[in-house]
PDB file of C-alpha atoms and ligand atoms in Angstrom:
ATOM      1  CA  MET A   1     -11.707  -9.690  27.463  1.00  0.00           C
ATOM      2  CA  LEU A   2     -12.772  -6.734  25.317  1.00  0.00           C
ATOM      3  CA  LYS A   3     -16.447  -6.076  24.680  1.00  0.00           C
ATOM      4  CA  ILE A   4     -17.542  -3.298  22.376  1.00  0.00           C
ATOM      5  CA  GLU A   5     -21.312  -2.910  22.492  1.00  0.00           C
ATOM      6  CA  GLY A   6     -23.359  -0.817  20.112  1.00  0.00           C
ATOM      7  CA  ILE A   7     -20.927   2.064  19.901  1.00  0.00           C
ATOM      8  CA  GLU A   8     -21.732   5.154  17.899  1.00  0.00           C
ATOM      9  CA  ALA A   9     -19.177   7.910  17.348  1.00  0.00           C
ATOM     10  CA  SER A  10     -18.957  11.130  15.361  1.00  0.00           C
ATOM     11  CA  TYR A  11     -16.439  13.704  14.253  1.00  0.00           C
ATOM     12  CA  GLY A  12     -18.436  16.919  14.540  1.00  0.00           C
ATOM     13  CA  PRO A  13     -21.510  16.496  12.360  1.00  0.00           C
ATOM     14  CA  VAL A  14     -20.101  13.404  10.615  1.00  0.00           C
ATOM     15  CA  LYS A  15     -21.214  10.125  12.123  1.00  0.00           C
ATOM     16  CA  ALA A  16     -18.468   7.510  11.673  1.00  0.00           C
ATOM     17  CA  LEU A  17     -19.830   4.558  13.689  1.00  0.00           C
ATOM     18  CA  HIS A  18     -23.470   3.444  13.664  1.00  0.00           C
ATOM     19  CA  GLY A  19     -23.712   0.873  16.447  1.00  0.00           C
ATOM     20  CA  VAL A  20     -20.699  -1.439  16.322  1.00  0.00           C
ATOM     21  CA  THR A  21     -20.544  -4.611  18.444  1.00  0.00           C
ATOM     22  CA  ILE A  22     -17.319  -6.619  18.651  1.00  0.00           C
ATOM     23  CA  GLU A  23     -15.845  -9.120  21.126  1.00  0.00           C
ATOM     24  CA  VAL A  24     -12.199 -10.029  21.579  1.00  0.00           C
ATOM     25  CA  PRO A  25     -11.639 -13.110  23.778  1.00  0.00           C
ATOM     26  CA  GLU A  26      -8.529 -13.329  25.953  1.00  0.00           C
ATOM     27  CA  GLY A  27      -5.522 -14.884  24.200  1.00  0.00           C
ATOM     28  CA  SER A  28      -7.054 -14.591  20.740  1.00  0.00           C
ATOM     29  CA  VAL A  29      -6.174 -12.648  17.608  1.00  0.00           C
ATOM     30  CA  VAL A  30      -9.178 -10.828  16.172  1.00  0.00           C
ATOM     31  CA  THR A  31      -8.995  -8.819  12.970  1.00  0.00           C
ATOM     32  CA  LEU A  32     -11.039  -5.951  11.630  1.00  0.00           C
ATOM     33  CA  LEU A  33     -11.219  -5.608   7.856  1.00  0.00           C
ATOM     34  CA  GLY A  34     -12.901  -3.027   5.686  1.00  0.00           C
ATOM     35  CA  PRO A  35     -12.353  -0.421   2.982  1.00  0.00           C
ATOM     36  CA  ASN A  36     -10.870   3.058   3.471  1.00  0.00           C
ATOM     37  CA  GLY A  37     -13.082   5.276   5.581  1.00  0.00           C
ATOM     38  CA  ALA A  38     -15.112   2.374   7.005  1.00  0.00           C
ATOM     39  CA  GLY A  39     -14.386   3.361  10.607  1.00  0.00           C
ATOM     40  CA  LYS A  40     -11.671   0.865  11.568  1.00  0.00           C
ATOM     41  CA  THR A  41      -9.297   3.428  13.075  1.00  0.00           C
ATOM     42  CA  THR A  42     -12.232   5.128  14.780  1.00  0.00           C
ATOM     43  CA  ILE A  43     -13.126   1.868  16.556  1.00  0.00           C
ATOM     44  CA  LEU A  44      -9.554   1.555  17.887  1.00  0.00           C
ATOM     45  CA  ARG A  45      -9.595   5.214  18.961  1.00  0.00           C
ATOM     46  CA  VAL A  46     -12.768   4.634  20.960  1.00  0.00           C
ATOM     47  CA  VAL A  47     -11.238   1.574  22.681  1.00  0.00           C
ATOM     48  CA  SER A  48      -8.073   3.440  23.667  1.00  0.00           C
ATOM     49  CA  GLY A  49      -9.991   6.458  24.959  1.00  0.00           C
ATOM     50  CA  LEU A  50      -8.920   8.923  22.263  1.00  0.00           C
ATOM     51  CA  LEU A  51     -12.521   9.409  21.164  1.00  0.00           C
ATOM     52  CA  ARG A  52     -15.632   9.245  23.314  1.00  0.00           C
ATOM     53  CA  PRO A  53     -18.552   7.278  21.860  1.00  0.00           C
ATOM     54  CA  SER A  54     -21.914   9.059  21.753  1.00  0.00           C
ATOM     55  CA  ALA A  55     -23.732   5.785  22.493  1.00  0.00           C
ATOM     56  CA  GLY A  56     -22.904   2.218  23.503  1.00  0.00           C
ATOM     57  CA  ARG A  57     -20.229   0.950  25.875  1.00  0.00           C
ATOM     58  CA  VAL A  58     -16.775  -0.597  25.949  1.00  0.00           C
ATOM     59  CA  GLU A  59     -15.768  -3.105  28.634  1.00  0.00           C
ATOM     60  CA  PHE A  60     -12.345  -4.522  29.402  1.00  0.00           C
ATOM     61  CA  ASP A  61     -12.215  -7.427  31.878  1.00  0.00           C
ATOM     62  CA  GLY A  62     -15.810  -6.641  32.753  1.00  0.00           C
ATOM     63  CA  ARG A  63     -15.014  -3.032  33.687  1.00  0.00           C
ATOM     64  CA  ARG A  64     -16.442  -0.159  31.731  1.00  0.00           C
ATOM     65  CA  ILE A  65     -13.677   1.909  30.071  1.00  0.00           C
ATOM     66  CA  ASP A  66     -15.445   4.234  27.646  1.00  0.00           C
ATOM     67  CA  ARG A  67     -15.447   7.139  30.106  1.00  0.00           C
ATOM     68  CA  ARG A  68     -11.832   6.727  31.188  1.00  0.00           C
ATOM     69  CA  SER A  69      -8.755   8.666  30.110  1.00  0.00           C
ATOM     70  CA  THR A  70      -6.262   7.202  27.663  1.00  0.00           C
ATOM     71  CA  GLU A  71      -3.653   7.033  30.408  1.00  0.00           C
ATOM     72  CA  ALA A  72      -5.984   5.103  32.712  1.00  0.00           C
ATOM     73  CA  ILE A  73      -6.736   2.699  29.862  1.00  0.00           C
ATOM     74  CA  VAL A  74      -3.021   2.143  29.194  1.00  0.00           C
ATOM     75  CA  ARG A  75      -2.546   1.421  32.902  1.00  0.00           C
ATOM     76  CA  MET A  76      -5.337  -1.150  32.767  1.00  0.00           C
ATOM     77  CA  GLY A  77      -3.388  -3.039  30.099  1.00  0.00           C
ATOM     78  CA  ILE A  78      -4.388  -1.812  26.653  1.00  0.00           C
ATOM     79  CA  SER A  79      -1.795  -0.457  24.238  1.00  0.00           C
ATOM     80  CA  HIS A  80      -2.518   1.154  20.858  1.00  0.00           C
ATOM     81  CA  VAL A  81       0.024   1.029  18.020  1.00  0.00           C
ATOM     82  CA  PRO A  82      -1.395   3.776  15.820  1.00  0.00           C
ATOM     83  CA  GLU A  83      -1.862   4.011  12.078  1.00  0.00           C
ATOM     84  CA  GLY A  84       1.256   5.493  10.460  1.00  0.00           C
ATOM     85  CA  ARG A  85       3.472   4.481  13.419  1.00  0.00           C
ATOM     86  CA  GLN A  86       3.741   8.000  14.932  1.00  0.00           C
ATOM     87  CA  LEU A  87       7.342   7.650  16.042  1.00  0.00           C
ATOM     88  CA  PHE A  88       9.475  10.581  17.140  1.00  0.00           C
ATOM     89  CA  ASP A  89      11.872  10.692  14.188  1.00  0.00           C
ATOM     90  CA  GLU A  90      14.562  12.867  15.816  1.00  0.00           C
ATOM     91  CA  MET A  91      14.699  10.720  18.935  1.00  0.00           C
ATOM     92  CA  THR A  92      16.725   7.527  19.129  1.00  0.00           C
ATOM     93  CA  VAL A  93      15.302   4.022  18.999  1.00  0.00           C
ATOM     94  CA  HIS A  94      15.959   3.659  22.724  1.00  0.00           C
ATOM     95  CA  GLU A  95      14.270   6.971  23.567  1.00  0.00           C
ATOM     96  CA  ASN A  96      11.205   5.972  21.547  1.00  0.00           C
ATOM     97  CA  LEU A  97      11.035   2.687  23.449  1.00  0.00           C
ATOM     98  CA  MET A  98      11.258   4.503  26.764  1.00  0.00           C
ATOM     99  CA  LEU A  99       8.289   6.678  25.769  1.00  0.00           C
ATOM    100  CA  GLY A 100       6.229   3.505  25.583  1.00  0.00           C
ATOM    101  CA  ALA A 101       6.974   2.978  29.272  1.00  0.00           C
ATOM    102  CA  TYR A 102       5.721   6.427  30.349  1.00  0.00           C
ATOM    103  CA  THR A 103       3.122   4.998  32.710  1.00  0.00           C
ATOM    104  CA  ARG A 104       5.722   2.911  34.575  1.00  0.00           C
ATOM    105  CA  ASN A 105       8.394   3.716  37.138  1.00  0.00           C
ATOM    106  CA  ASP A 106       9.869   0.257  37.810  1.00  0.00           C
ATOM    107  CA  ARG A 107      13.288   0.925  36.320  1.00  0.00           C
ATOM    108  CA  ASP A 108      14.565  -2.622  36.662  1.00  0.00           C
ATOM    109  CA  GLY A 109      11.406  -4.031  35.107  1.00  0.00           C
ATOM    110  CA  ILE A 110      11.701  -1.619  32.183  1.00  0.00           C
ATOM    111  CA  LYS A 111      15.325  -2.633  31.639  1.00  0.00           C
ATOM    112  CA  ALA A 112      14.393  -6.310  31.736  1.00  0.00           C
ATOM    113  CA  ASP A 113      11.536  -5.737  29.269  1.00  0.00           C
ATOM    114  CA  ILE A 114      13.819  -3.985  26.781  1.00  0.00           C
ATOM    115  CA  LYS A 115      16.175  -6.928  27.027  1.00  0.00           C
ATOM    116  CA  ARG A 116      13.344  -9.396  26.450  1.00  0.00           C
ATOM    117  CA  LEU A 117      11.996  -7.378  23.504  1.00  0.00           C
ATOM    118  CA  ASN A 118      15.457  -7.422  21.910  1.00  0.00           C
ATOM    119  CA  GLY A 119      14.901 -11.154  21.504  1.00  0.00           C
ATOM    120  CA  TYR A 120      11.867 -10.473  19.307  1.00  0.00           C
ATOM    121  CA  PHE A 121      13.325  -7.406  17.591  1.00  0.00           C
ATOM    122  CA  PRO A 122      17.125  -7.905  17.378  1.00  0.00           C
ATOM    123  CA  ILE A 123      17.429  -5.106  14.821  1.00  0.00           C
ATOM    124  CA  LEU A 124      16.311  -2.578  17.442  1.00  0.00           C
ATOM    125  CA  GLU A 125      19.241  -3.420  19.679  1.00  0.00           C
ATOM    126  CA  GLU A 126      21.620  -2.935  16.759  1.00  0.00           C
ATOM    127  CA  ARG A 127      20.010   0.422  15.981  1.00  0.00           C
ATOM    128  CA  ARG A 128      19.565   1.495  19.623  1.00  0.00           C
ATOM    129  CA  GLU A 129      21.295   4.908  19.351  1.00  0.00           C
ATOM    130  CA  GLN A 130      20.116   5.764  15.828  1.00  0.00           C
ATOM    131  CA  PRO A 131      17.341   8.318  15.235  1.00  0.00           C
ATOM    132  CA  ALA A 132      14.052   6.516  14.587  1.00  0.00           C
ATOM    133  CA  GLY A 133      13.624   8.509  11.362  1.00  0.00           C
ATOM    134  CA  SER A 134      16.701   6.850   9.880  1.00  0.00           C
ATOM    135  CA  LEU A 135      15.234   3.335  10.109  1.00  0.00           C
ATOM    136  CA  SER A 136      13.660   1.514   7.168  1.00  0.00           C
ATOM    137  CA  GLY A 137       9.866   1.217   7.028  1.00  0.00           C
ATOM    138  CA  GLY A 138       9.903  -2.322   8.358  1.00  0.00           C
ATOM    139  CA  GLU A 139      12.291  -1.416  11.176  1.00  0.00           C
ATOM    140  CA  GLN A 140      10.104   1.560  12.102  1.00  0.00           C
ATOM    141  CA  GLN A 141       7.073  -0.698  12.299  1.00  0.00           C
ATOM    142  CA  GLN A 142       8.989  -3.081  14.549  1.00  0.00           C
ATOM    143  CA  LEU A 143       9.887  -0.120  16.752  1.00  0.00           C
ATOM    144  CA  ALA A 144       6.256   1.010  16.874  1.00  0.00           C
ATOM    145  CA  VAL A 145       5.150  -2.468  17.989  1.00  0.00           C
ATOM    146  CA  ALA A 146       7.996  -2.745  20.517  1.00  0.00           C
ATOM    147  CA  ARG A 147       7.144   0.690  21.932  1.00  0.00           C
ATOM    148  CA  GLY A 148       3.540  -0.461  22.259  1.00  0.00           C
ATOM    149  CA  LEU A 149       4.688  -3.489  24.243  1.00  0.00           C
ATOM    150  CA  MET A 150       6.705  -1.365  26.684  1.00  0.00           C
ATOM    151  CA  SER A 151       3.602  -0.566  28.724  1.00  0.00           C
ATOM    152  CA  ARG A 152       3.211  -4.330  29.348  1.00  0.00           C
ATOM    153  CA  PRO A 153      -0.221  -4.569  27.733  1.00  0.00           C
ATOM    154  CA  ARG A 154      -2.472  -7.595  27.926  1.00  0.00           C
ATOM    155  CA  LEU A 155      -4.322  -6.343  24.848  1.00  0.00           C
ATOM    156  CA  LEU A 156      -2.478  -4.872  21.861  1.00  0.00           C
ATOM    157  CA  LEU A 157      -4.395  -2.752  19.341  1.00  0.00           C
ATOM    158  CA  LEU A 158      -2.627  -2.643  15.975  1.00  0.00           C
ATOM    159  CA  ASP A 159      -3.675  -0.269  13.202  1.00  0.00           C
ATOM    160  CA  GLU A 160      -2.450  -1.485   9.784  1.00  0.00           C
ATOM    161  CA  PRO A 161       1.031  -2.681  10.745  1.00  0.00           C
ATOM    162  CA  SER A 162       1.717  -3.826   7.170  1.00  0.00           C
ATOM    163  CA  LEU A 163       0.901  -0.474   5.549  1.00  0.00           C
ATOM    164  CA  GLY A 164       3.501   0.522   2.965  1.00  0.00           C
ATOM    165  CA  LEU A 165       5.716  -2.501   3.570  1.00  0.00           C
ATOM    166  CA  ALA A 166       6.944  -4.974   0.965  1.00  0.00           C
ATOM    167  CA  PRO A 167       5.282  -8.407   1.288  1.00  0.00           C
ATOM    168  CA  LEU A 168       8.417 -10.032   2.679  1.00  0.00           C
ATOM    169  CA  VAL A 169       8.841  -7.331   5.338  1.00  0.00           C
ATOM    170  CA  SER A 170       5.178  -7.504   6.236  1.00  0.00           C
ATOM    171  CA  ARG A 171       5.429 -11.277   6.619  1.00  0.00           C
ATOM    172  CA  GLU A 172       8.295 -10.774   9.067  1.00  0.00           C
ATOM    173  CA  ILE A 173       6.156  -8.395  11.170  1.00  0.00           C
ATOM    174  CA  PHE A 174       3.325 -10.959  11.305  1.00  0.00           C
ATOM    175  CA  ARG A 175       5.777 -13.697  12.252  1.00  0.00           C
ATOM    176  CA  ILE A 176       6.937 -11.616  15.229  1.00  0.00           C
ATOM    177  CA  LEU A 177       3.357 -10.735  16.190  1.00  0.00           C
ATOM    178  CA  ARG A 178       2.387 -14.383  16.190  1.00  0.00           C
ATOM    179  CA  GLN A 179       5.303 -15.113  18.516  1.00  0.00           C
ATOM    180  CA  VAL A 180       4.282 -12.274  20.826  1.00  0.00           C
ATOM    181  CA  ASN A 181       0.708 -13.618  20.909  1.00  0.00           C
ATOM    182  CA  ARG A 182       1.743 -17.185  21.666  1.00  0.00           C
ATOM    183  CA  GLU A 183       4.740 -16.718  23.938  1.00  0.00           C
ATOM    184  CA  GLU A 184       3.643 -13.651  25.895  1.00  0.00           C
ATOM    185  CA  GLY A 185      -0.056 -14.529  25.825  1.00  0.00           C
ATOM    186  CA  ILE A 186      -0.888 -11.039  24.589  1.00  0.00           C
ATOM    187  CA  THR A 187      -4.327 -10.680  22.997  1.00  0.00           C
ATOM    188  CA  ILE A 188      -4.289  -8.883  19.637  1.00  0.00           C
ATOM    189  CA  PHE A 189      -6.970  -6.759  17.985  1.00  0.00           C
ATOM    190  CA  LEU A 190      -5.660  -6.056  14.493  1.00  0.00           C
ATOM    191  CA  VAL A 191      -6.909  -3.618  11.865  1.00  0.00           C
ATOM    192  CA  GLU A 192      -5.665  -4.576   8.400  1.00  0.00           C
ATOM    193  CA  GLN A 193      -6.173  -3.792   4.726  1.00  0.00           C
ATOM    194  CA  ASP A 194      -4.098  -6.812   3.770  1.00  0.00           C
ATOM    195  CA  ALA A 195      -6.896  -9.323   4.293  1.00  0.00           C
ATOM    196  CA  THR A 196      -4.850 -12.313   3.180  1.00  0.00           C
ATOM    197  CA  SER A 197      -2.223 -11.794   5.892  1.00  0.00           C
ATOM    198  CA  ALA A 198      -4.789 -10.784   8.486  1.00  0.00           C
ATOM    199  CA  LEU A 199      -6.981 -13.857   7.966  1.00  0.00           C
ATOM    200  CA  SER A 200      -4.047 -16.232   8.031  1.00  0.00           C
ATOM    201  CA  PHE A 201      -2.969 -14.722  11.363  1.00  0.00           C
ATOM    202  CA  ALA A 202      -6.292 -14.126  13.122  1.00  0.00           C
ATOM    203  CA  ASP A 203      -8.715 -16.604  14.705  1.00  0.00           C
ATOM    204  CA  TYR A 204     -11.787 -14.503  14.068  1.00  0.00           C
ATOM    205  CA  GLY A 205     -12.641 -11.516  11.901  1.00  0.00           C
ATOM    206  CA  TYR A 206     -15.124  -8.692  11.473  1.00  0.00           C
ATOM    207  CA  VAL A 207     -15.753  -6.755   8.282  1.00  0.00           C
ATOM    208  CA  VAL A 208     -16.873  -3.130   8.720  1.00  0.00           C
ATOM    209  CA  GLU A 209     -18.348  -1.001   5.990  1.00  0.00           C
ATOM    210  CA  THR A 210     -19.523   2.602   6.478  1.00  0.00           C
ATOM    211  CA  GLY A 211     -19.493   2.355  10.242  1.00  0.00           C
ATOM    212  CA  ARG A 212     -21.308  -0.965  10.595  1.00  0.00           C
ATOM    213  CA  VAL A 213     -20.255  -4.585  11.033  1.00  0.00           C
ATOM    214  CA  VAL A 214     -21.490  -6.363   7.912  1.00  0.00           C
ATOM    215  CA  ILE A 215     -20.016  -9.839   8.426  1.00  0.00           C
ATOM    216  CA  GLU A 216     -18.335 -11.655  11.304  1.00  0.00           C
ATOM    217  CA  ALA A 217     -17.014 -15.209  11.403  1.00  0.00           C
ATOM    218  CA  THR A 218     -13.967 -17.354  12.045  1.00  0.00           C
ATOM    219  CA  SER A 219     -11.071 -16.572   9.725  1.00  0.00           C
ATOM    220  CA  ASP A 220     -11.546 -19.879   7.917  1.00  0.00           C
ATOM    221  CA  LYS A 221     -15.200 -19.112   7.221  1.00  0.00           C
ATOM    222  CA  LEU A 222     -14.386 -15.579   6.063  1.00  0.00           C
ATOM    223  CA  LYS A 223     -11.767 -16.912   3.635  1.00  0.00           C
ATOM    224  CA  GLU A 224     -14.486 -19.031   2.038  1.00  0.00           C
ATOM    225  CA  ASP A 225     -17.126 -16.315   1.971  1.00  0.00           C
ATOM    226  CA  GLU A 226     -17.906 -15.306  -1.601  1.00  0.00           C
ATOM    227  CA  ASN A 227     -18.295 -11.571  -0.849  1.00  0.00           C
ATOM    228  CA  VAL A 228     -15.189 -11.398   1.308  1.00  0.00           C
ATOM    229  CA  ARG A 229     -13.189 -13.186  -1.347  1.00  0.00           C
ATOM    230  CA  ARG A 230     -14.287 -10.904  -4.110  1.00  0.00           C
ATOM    231  CA  ALA A 231     -13.954  -7.638  -2.167  1.00  0.00           C
ATOM    232  CA  TYR A 232     -10.940  -8.302   0.042  1.00  0.00           C
ATOM    233  CA  LEU A 233      -8.988 -11.308  -1.158  1.00  0.00           C
ATOM    234  CA  GLY A 234      -9.185 -10.618  -4.881  1.00  0.00           C
ATOM    235  CA  TYR A 235     -10.133 -14.058  -6.205  1.00  0.00           C
TER     236      TYR A 235
HETATM  237  N1  ATP B 301     -10.478  13.695  12.519  1.00  0.00           N
HETATM  238  C1  ATP B 301     -11.528  13.500  11.714  1.00  0.00           C
HETATM  239  N2  ATP B 301     -12.381  14.504  11.407  1.00  0.00           N
HETATM  240  C2  ATP B 301     -13.455  14.293  10.608  1.00  0.00           C
HETATM  241  N3  ATP B 301     -13.785  13.116  10.061  1.00  0.00           N
HETATM  242  C3  ATP B 301     -12.968  12.091  10.308  1.00  0.00           C
HETATM  243  C4  ATP B 301     -11.809  12.216  11.162  1.00  0.00           C
HETATM  244  N4  ATP B 301     -11.197  11.010  11.223  1.00  0.00           N
HETATM  245  C5  ATP B 301     -11.948  10.176  10.476  1.00  0.00           C
HETATM  246  N5  ATP B 301     -13.010  10.818   9.938  1.00  0.00           N
HETATM  247  C6  ATP B 301     -14.049  10.201   9.078  1.00  0.00           C
HETATM  248  O1  ATP B 301     -14.620   9.098   9.781  1.00  0.00           O
HETATM  249  C7  ATP B 301     -14.814   7.990   8.894  1.00  0.00           C
HETATM  250  C8  ATP B 301     -14.052   6.770   9.390  1.00  0.00           C
HETATM  251  O2  ATP B 301     -12.660   7.034   9.369  1.00  0.00           O
HETATM  252  P1  ATP B 301     -11.567   6.004   9.866  1.00  0.00           P
HETATM  253  O3  ATP B 301     -10.274   6.737   9.907  1.00  0.00           O
HETATM  254  O4  ATP B 301     -12.031   5.370  11.111  1.00  0.00           O
HETATM  255  O5  ATP B 301     -11.576   4.936   8.685  1.00  0.00           O
HETATM  256  P2  ATP B 301     -10.633   3.679   8.423  1.00  0.00           P
HETATM  257  O6  ATP B 301     -11.521   2.509   8.236  1.00  0.00           O
HETATM  258  O7  ATP B 301      -9.588   3.609   9.458  1.00  0.00           O
HETATM  259  O8  ATP B 301      -9.982   4.062   7.015  1.00  0.00           O
HETATM  260  P3  ATP B 301      -8.502   3.768   6.413  1.00  0.00           P
HETATM  261  O9  ATP B 301      -8.519   2.370   5.942  1.00  0.00           O
HETATM  262  O10 ATP B 301      -8.395   4.738   5.282  1.00  0.00           O
HETATM  263  O11 ATP B 301      -7.509   4.034   7.505  1.00  0.00           O
HETATM  264  C9  ATP B 301     -14.376   8.476   7.524  1.00  0.00           C
HETATM  265  O12 ATP B 301     -15.498   8.895   6.822  1.00  0.00           O
HETATM  266  C10 ATP B 301     -13.452   9.640   7.822  1.00  0.00           C
HETATM  267  O13 ATP B 301     -13.463  10.579   6.786  1.00  0.00           O
HETATM  268 MG1   MG B 302      -7.572   3.735   9.432  1.00  0.00          MG
END
């Protein structure tokens, strides 16, 4: 479904990606692991059109997307839940959700989607009129994911959804994401620092270090890999 081929990308004179190739099959959960500064967020930014690669290509459903605008990419069915959530703190939960639907104008469909999402995120219905900034960290992350789903994506890009959350809260987020993957058939490309959670959730994983893929394998194989265990799983 998503094909990233040999992408290179820079921030000014600093090269962040040195030829990264990744594939995400439809219906799957694929994770991207790696230390701080490895280029994980940069890869997601290239996919969602926020950063143009200097070489390589990105294809979605066989169509090239690396020259398209972010809005066009959202319309094609890719949604990016960014690192740090990026909610509008002063706006209500409901208003934040509506922002996720900015590319749509089917009012009845939007209403129906909010109702359906309330099934996955009941807390958001309870907090509907509260400012997003008043929610707990875990609730804010749920809102960020729900907002990402409001564009009706077929591919969801998630950048460190467990960041800063207690293990129990993070587990709850992954439980919901698994449901969304299975019940809605939404493909997930997940960036995570918490390798244990990521590998128990994902089918396949890539490890990036300093802008390059250094290992790729099924999650089960990665869990057994000596280097991955030592560097990312801590045993
Ligand atoms: N806006 C920017 N301007 C300049 N350099 C940047 C910018 N954003 C990222 N970089 C650099 O690009 C490299 C990759 O950064 P990136 O944010 O993709 O890493 P990451 O793997 O997501 O790290 P983390 O786990 O800390 O989120 C780093 O060396 C970083 O310093
Ligand atoms: Mg990052």
